[in-house]
Coordinates of C-alpha atoms in Angstrom, one line a residue:
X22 CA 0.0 0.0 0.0
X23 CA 1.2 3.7 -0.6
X24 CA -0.1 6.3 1.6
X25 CA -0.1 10.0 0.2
X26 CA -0.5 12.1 3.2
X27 CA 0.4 15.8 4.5
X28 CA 0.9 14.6 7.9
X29 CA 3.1 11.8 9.5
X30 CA 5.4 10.8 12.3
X31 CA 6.8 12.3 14.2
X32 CA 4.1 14.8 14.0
X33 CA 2.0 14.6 16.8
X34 CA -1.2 15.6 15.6
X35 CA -4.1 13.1 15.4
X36 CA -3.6 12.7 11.6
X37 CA -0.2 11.3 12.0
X38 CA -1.1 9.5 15.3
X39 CA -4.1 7.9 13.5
X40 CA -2.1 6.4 10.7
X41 CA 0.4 5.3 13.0
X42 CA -2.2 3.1 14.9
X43 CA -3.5 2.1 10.9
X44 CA -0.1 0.6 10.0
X45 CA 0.7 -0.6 13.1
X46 CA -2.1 -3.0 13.0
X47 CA -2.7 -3.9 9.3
X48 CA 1.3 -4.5 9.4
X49 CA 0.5 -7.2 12.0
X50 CA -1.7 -8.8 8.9
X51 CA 0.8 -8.8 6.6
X52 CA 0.1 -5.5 4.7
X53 CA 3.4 -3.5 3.5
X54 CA 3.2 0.1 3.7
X55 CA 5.2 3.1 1.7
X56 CA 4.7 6.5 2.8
X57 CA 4.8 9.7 0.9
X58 CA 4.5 12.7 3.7
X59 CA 6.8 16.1 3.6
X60 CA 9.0 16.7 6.5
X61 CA 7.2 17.1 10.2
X62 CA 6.5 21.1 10.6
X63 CA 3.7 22.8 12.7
X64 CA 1.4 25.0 12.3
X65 CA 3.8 27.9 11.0
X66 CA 5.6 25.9 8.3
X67 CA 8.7 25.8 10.7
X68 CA 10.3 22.3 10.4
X69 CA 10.1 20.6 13.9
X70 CA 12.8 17.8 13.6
X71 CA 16.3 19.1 11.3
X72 CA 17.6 15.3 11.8
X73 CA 18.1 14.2 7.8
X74 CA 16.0 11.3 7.6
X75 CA 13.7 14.0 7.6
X76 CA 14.7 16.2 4.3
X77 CA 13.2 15.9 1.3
X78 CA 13.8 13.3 -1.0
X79 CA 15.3 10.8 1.9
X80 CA 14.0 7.8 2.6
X81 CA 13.9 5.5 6.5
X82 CA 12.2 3.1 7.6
X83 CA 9.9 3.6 10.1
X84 CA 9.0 1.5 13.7
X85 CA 6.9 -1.2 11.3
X86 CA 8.7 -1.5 8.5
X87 CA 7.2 1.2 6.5
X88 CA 9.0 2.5 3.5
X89 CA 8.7 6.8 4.5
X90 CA 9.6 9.0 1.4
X91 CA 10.3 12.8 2.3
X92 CA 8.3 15.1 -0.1
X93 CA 9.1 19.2 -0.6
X94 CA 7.0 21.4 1.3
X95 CA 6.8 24.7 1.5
X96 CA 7.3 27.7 4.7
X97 CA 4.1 29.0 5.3
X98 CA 1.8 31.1 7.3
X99 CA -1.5 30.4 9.6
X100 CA -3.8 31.3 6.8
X101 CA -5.7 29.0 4.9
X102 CA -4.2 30.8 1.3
X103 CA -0.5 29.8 2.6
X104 CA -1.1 26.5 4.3
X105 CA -2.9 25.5 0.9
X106 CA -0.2 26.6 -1.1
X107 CA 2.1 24.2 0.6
X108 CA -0.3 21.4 0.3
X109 CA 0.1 22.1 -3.7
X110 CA 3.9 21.6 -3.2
X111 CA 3.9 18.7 -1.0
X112 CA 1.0 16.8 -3.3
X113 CA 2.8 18.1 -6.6
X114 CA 6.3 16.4 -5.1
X115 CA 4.7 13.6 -4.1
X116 CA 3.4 12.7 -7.0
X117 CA 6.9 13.2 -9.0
X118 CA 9.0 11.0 -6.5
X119 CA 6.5 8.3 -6.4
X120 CA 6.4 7.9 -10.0
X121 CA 10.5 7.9 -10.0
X122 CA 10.2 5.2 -7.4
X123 CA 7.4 3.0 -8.1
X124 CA 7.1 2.9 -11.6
X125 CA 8.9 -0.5 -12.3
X126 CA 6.3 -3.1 -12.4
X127 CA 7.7 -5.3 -9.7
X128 CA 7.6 -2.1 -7.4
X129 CA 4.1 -0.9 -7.8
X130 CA 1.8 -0.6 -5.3
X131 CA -1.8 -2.7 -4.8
X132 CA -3.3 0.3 -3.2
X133 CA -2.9 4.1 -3.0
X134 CA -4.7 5.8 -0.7
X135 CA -4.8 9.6 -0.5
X136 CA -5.8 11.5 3.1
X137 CA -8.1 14.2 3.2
X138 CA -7.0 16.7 4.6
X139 CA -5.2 18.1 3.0
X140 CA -7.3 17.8 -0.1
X141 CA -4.2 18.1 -2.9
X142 CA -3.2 14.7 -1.0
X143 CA -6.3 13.0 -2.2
X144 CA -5.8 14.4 -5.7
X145 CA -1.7 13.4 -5.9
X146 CA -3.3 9.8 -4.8
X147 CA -5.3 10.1 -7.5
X148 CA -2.6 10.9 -10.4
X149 CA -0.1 8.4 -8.4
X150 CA -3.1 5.3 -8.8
X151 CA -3.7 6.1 -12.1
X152 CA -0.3 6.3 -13.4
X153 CA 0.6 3.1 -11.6
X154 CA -2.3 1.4 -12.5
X155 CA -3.5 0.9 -9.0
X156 CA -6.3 0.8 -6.9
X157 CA -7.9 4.3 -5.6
X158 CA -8.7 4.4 -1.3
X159 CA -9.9 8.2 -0.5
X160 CA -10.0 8.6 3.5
X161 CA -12.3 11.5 4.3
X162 CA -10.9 12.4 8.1
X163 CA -13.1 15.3 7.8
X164 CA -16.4 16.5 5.6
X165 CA -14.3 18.9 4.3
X166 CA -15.0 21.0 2.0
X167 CA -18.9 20.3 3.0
X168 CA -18.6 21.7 6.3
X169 CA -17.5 25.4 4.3
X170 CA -20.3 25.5 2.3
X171 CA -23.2 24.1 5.0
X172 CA -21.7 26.3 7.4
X173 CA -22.0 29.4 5.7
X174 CA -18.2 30.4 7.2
X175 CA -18.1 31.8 4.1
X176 CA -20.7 34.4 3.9
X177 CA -22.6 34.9 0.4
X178 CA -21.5 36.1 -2.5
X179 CA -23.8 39.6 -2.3
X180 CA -22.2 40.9 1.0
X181 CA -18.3 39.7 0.0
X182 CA -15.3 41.6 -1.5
X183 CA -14.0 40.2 -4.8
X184 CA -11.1 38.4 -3.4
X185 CA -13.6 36.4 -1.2
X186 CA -16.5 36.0 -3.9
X187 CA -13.3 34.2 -5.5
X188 CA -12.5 32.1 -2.2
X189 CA -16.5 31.1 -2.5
X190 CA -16.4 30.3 -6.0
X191 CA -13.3 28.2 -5.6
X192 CA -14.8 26.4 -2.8
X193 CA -17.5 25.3 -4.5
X194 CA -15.7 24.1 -7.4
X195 CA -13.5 22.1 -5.1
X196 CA -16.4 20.7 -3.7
X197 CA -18.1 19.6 -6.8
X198 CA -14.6 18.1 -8.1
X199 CA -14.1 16.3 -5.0
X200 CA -17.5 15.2 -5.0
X201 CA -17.0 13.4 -8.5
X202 CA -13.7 12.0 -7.4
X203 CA -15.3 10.4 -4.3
X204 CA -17.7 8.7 -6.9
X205 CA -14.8 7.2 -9.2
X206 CA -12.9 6.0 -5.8
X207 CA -12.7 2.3 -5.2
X208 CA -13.3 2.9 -1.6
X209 CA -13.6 5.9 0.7
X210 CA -13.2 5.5 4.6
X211 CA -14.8 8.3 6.6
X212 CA -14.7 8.4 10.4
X213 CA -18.7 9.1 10.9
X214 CA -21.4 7.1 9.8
X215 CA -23.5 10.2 9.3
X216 CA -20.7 11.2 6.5
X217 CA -20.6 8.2 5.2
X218 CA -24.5 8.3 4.9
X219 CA -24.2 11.6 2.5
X220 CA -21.7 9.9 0.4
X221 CA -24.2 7.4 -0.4
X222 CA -27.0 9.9 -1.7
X223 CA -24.1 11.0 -3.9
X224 CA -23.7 7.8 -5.5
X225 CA -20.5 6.7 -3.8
X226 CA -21.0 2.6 -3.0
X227 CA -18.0 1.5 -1.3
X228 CA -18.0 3.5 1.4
X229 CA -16.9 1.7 5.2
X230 CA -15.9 4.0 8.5
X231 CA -12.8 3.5 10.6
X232 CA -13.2 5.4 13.6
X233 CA -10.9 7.4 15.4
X234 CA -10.3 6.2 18.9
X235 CA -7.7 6.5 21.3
X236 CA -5.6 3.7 23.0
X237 CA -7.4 1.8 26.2
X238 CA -4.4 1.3 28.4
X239 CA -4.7 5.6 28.6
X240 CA -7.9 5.1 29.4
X241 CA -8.0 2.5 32.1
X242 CA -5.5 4.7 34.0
X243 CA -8.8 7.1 35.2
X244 CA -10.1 6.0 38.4
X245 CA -13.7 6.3 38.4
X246 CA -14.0 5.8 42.1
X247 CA -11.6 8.7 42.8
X248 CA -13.2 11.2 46.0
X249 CA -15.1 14.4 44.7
X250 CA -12.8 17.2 44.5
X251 CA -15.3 19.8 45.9
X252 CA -18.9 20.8 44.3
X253 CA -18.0 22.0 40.3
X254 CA -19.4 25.6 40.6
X255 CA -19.7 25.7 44.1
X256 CA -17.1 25.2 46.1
X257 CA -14.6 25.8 43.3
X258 CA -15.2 27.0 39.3
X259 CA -16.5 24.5 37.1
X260 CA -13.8 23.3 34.7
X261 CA -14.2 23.0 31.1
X262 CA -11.8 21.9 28.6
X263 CA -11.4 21.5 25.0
X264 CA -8.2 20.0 23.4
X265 CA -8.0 20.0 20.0
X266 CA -7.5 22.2 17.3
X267 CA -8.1 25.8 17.3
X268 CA -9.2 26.9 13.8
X269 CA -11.8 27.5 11.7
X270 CA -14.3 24.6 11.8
X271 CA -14.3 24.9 15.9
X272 CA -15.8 28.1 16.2
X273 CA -14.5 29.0 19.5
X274 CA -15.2 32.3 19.5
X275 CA -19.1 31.0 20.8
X276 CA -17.0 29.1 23.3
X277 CA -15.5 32.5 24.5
X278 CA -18.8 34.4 24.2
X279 CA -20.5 31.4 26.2
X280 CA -17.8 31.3 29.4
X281 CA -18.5 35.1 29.1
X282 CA -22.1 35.0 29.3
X283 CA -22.0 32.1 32.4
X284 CA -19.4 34.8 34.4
X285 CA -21.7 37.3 34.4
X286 CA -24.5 35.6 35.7
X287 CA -22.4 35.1 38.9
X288 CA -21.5 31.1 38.2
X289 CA -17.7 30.1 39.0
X290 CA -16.2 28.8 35.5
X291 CA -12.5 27.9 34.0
X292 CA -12.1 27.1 30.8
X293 CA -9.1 26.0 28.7
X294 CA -8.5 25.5 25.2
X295 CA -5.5 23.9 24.9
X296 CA -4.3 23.5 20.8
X297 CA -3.0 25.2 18.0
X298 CA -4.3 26.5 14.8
X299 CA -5.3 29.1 12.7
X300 CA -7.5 31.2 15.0
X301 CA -5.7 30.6 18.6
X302 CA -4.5 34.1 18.8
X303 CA -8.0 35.7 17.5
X304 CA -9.7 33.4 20.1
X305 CA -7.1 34.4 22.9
X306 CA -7.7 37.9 22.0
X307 CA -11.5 37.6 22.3
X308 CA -10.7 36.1 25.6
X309 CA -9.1 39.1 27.0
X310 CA -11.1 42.0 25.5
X311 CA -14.3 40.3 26.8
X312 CA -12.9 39.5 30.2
X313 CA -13.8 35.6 29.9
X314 CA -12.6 33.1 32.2
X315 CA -10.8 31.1 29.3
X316 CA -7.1 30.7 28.8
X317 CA -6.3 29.3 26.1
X318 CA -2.5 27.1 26.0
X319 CA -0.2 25.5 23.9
X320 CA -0.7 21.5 22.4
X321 CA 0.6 19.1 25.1
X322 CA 2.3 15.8 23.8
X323 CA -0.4 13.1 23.5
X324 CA 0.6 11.2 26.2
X325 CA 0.4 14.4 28.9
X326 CA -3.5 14.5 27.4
X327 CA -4.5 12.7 29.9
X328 CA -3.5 14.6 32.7
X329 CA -5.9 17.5 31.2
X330 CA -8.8 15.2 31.3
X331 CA -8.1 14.5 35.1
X332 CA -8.3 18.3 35.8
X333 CA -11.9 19.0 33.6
X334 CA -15.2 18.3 34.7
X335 CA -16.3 17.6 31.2
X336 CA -15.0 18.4 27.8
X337 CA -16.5 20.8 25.1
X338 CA -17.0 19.6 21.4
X339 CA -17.1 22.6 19.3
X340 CA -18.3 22.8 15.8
X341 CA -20.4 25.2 13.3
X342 CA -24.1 23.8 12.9
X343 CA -23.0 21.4 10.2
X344 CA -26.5 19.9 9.8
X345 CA -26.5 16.1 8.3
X346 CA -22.7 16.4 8.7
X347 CA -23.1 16.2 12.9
X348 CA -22.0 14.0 15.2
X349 CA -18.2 14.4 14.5
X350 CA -15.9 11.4 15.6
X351 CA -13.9 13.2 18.3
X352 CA -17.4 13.3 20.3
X353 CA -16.5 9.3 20.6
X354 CA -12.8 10.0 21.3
X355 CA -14.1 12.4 24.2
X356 CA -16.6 9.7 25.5
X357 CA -13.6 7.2 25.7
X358 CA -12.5 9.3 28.7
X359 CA -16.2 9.6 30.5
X360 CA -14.6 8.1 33.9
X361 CA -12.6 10.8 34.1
X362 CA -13.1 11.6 38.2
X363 CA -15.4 14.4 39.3

């Protein structure tokens, strides 16, 4: 199988930490595994690991035998503009070194599969399946682009400036073009059945759902029988916390608003967003000209999350209204840690 993705070990976001569960376990079944990804860098573009395993054009080996193929990238900046332009480079680049290194017969892959997002990925799948006369896997980690267009994050096209009637009119494009891709894909995976349901209406027949979860040792480490720590709200603020990140889709601003709205009303809250993305420093801004009782933190290595869930009293999930598009698979994650103690 060859993966075409924008994110991979050892990037610690929950695309790279998904697929690492993925191979880990369809490795144990015999599956082998190349990997087209650019180097790890964060939310600014920055590279987070120099080591040269890591540069573009190498190849390692990664802990289950995968083959991992370093793709170009490009610097760029927290808006969506920038961080799409590098998503071009890295799907562009993918595409030319998997062609110079799969295109022998005895090399080619079975599968490709192409991650969404970011949604060049899926594309440079596409190209890299064709070419190598392979089958197409599209994995739909988000209902992106629906969730633009149901949302309405992007206004309409009376009240917007030309640059963004242009964003609007690209948007939908991308979604019709994605949309007839998704129908020409041997499979798509999605992480909700409720997305996979509107892939169906569109005409898309192999469709399955592999969930995101997290991993139960983590979760058996919460005591449910642990002693209150004092009434939430009375005897000490209620805590709220949301991990995850902080950009467009979360609407966090309502979050903000919300704790604002609760504090005047004379109830004892704390909340903290704890994340990156590409409106963490518009929501810590609204935080402080509003007063709210929301800090809102740096991303935490996976393995301190848990500590965060011992310190909340329950977890927020926040998304735009998406309609049909509901029920988003990191409400599941968030249940897997409902024994948190109280």
């Amino acid at each position: 199988m060859l993966l075409v993705t924008h994110h991979f070990a050892p990037e610690g976001g929950a695309p790279a930490r998904r697929w690492e569960s993925l191979i880990e376990r369809l490795t144990a079944f015999g599956f082998e595994f190349a990997v087209l990804a650019p180097p790890p860098h964060d939310a600014t573009g920055r590279v987070t690991d120099p080591r040269p395993e890591y540069r573009r054009g190498h190849a390692s080996r990664g802990p289950c035998g995968e083959l991992i193929l370093r793709t170009g990238y490009r610097r760029h900046s927290a808006s969506l503009p920038s961080r799409t332009h590098d998503q071009v480079v890295a799907a562009l680049s993918s595409v030319a070194i998997g062609v110079r290194r799969f295109h022998r017969r005895d090399a080619r892959p079975h599968v490709v599969i192409g991650t969404v997002p970011g949604i060049p990925s899926m594309f440079a799948g596409w190209a890299l399946a064709r070419i190598l006369g392979a089958r197409f896997v599209i994995e739909m980690r988000d209902a992106w682009p629906d969730l633009i267009d149901s949302s309405g994050m992007l206004g309409t096209t009376s009240r917007l400036g030309v640059r963004r009637r242009l964003r609007v009119l690209v948007t939908h494009v991308a979604h019709r073009t994605i949309s007839r891709l998704q129908t020409h894909a041997d499979l798509v995976v999605t992480t909700t059945e409720t997305f996979a349901a509107v892939l169906r209406d569109r005409g898309q027949e192999a469709v399955t759902v592999v969930r995101n979860g997290t991993r139960p040792p983590a979760v058996l480490t919460l005591d449910p029988d642990a002693p209150p720590r004092g009434r939430p709200g009375v005897d000490r603020p209620l805590r709220a916390l949301y991990l995850g990140t902080v950009g467009r889709a979360q609407c966090l601003d309502t979050v903000v608003q919300a704790a604002r709205l609760v504090a005047d009303r004379g109830y004892r809250l704390e909340v903290r967003i704890v994340g990156r993305g590409a409106h963490a420093a518009r929501v810590h801004r609204l935080a402080r000209q509003l007063g709210a009782p929301v800090t809102v933190e740096p991303p935490v290595p996976h393995h301190q999350a848990i500590e965060l869930y011992r310190w909340a009293d329950t977890a927020i999930v926040a998304l735009h209204g998406w309609g049909r598009s509901s029920g988003p698979s990191r409400r599941r994650c968030t249940r897997s840690w409902r024994a948190a103690p109280r």
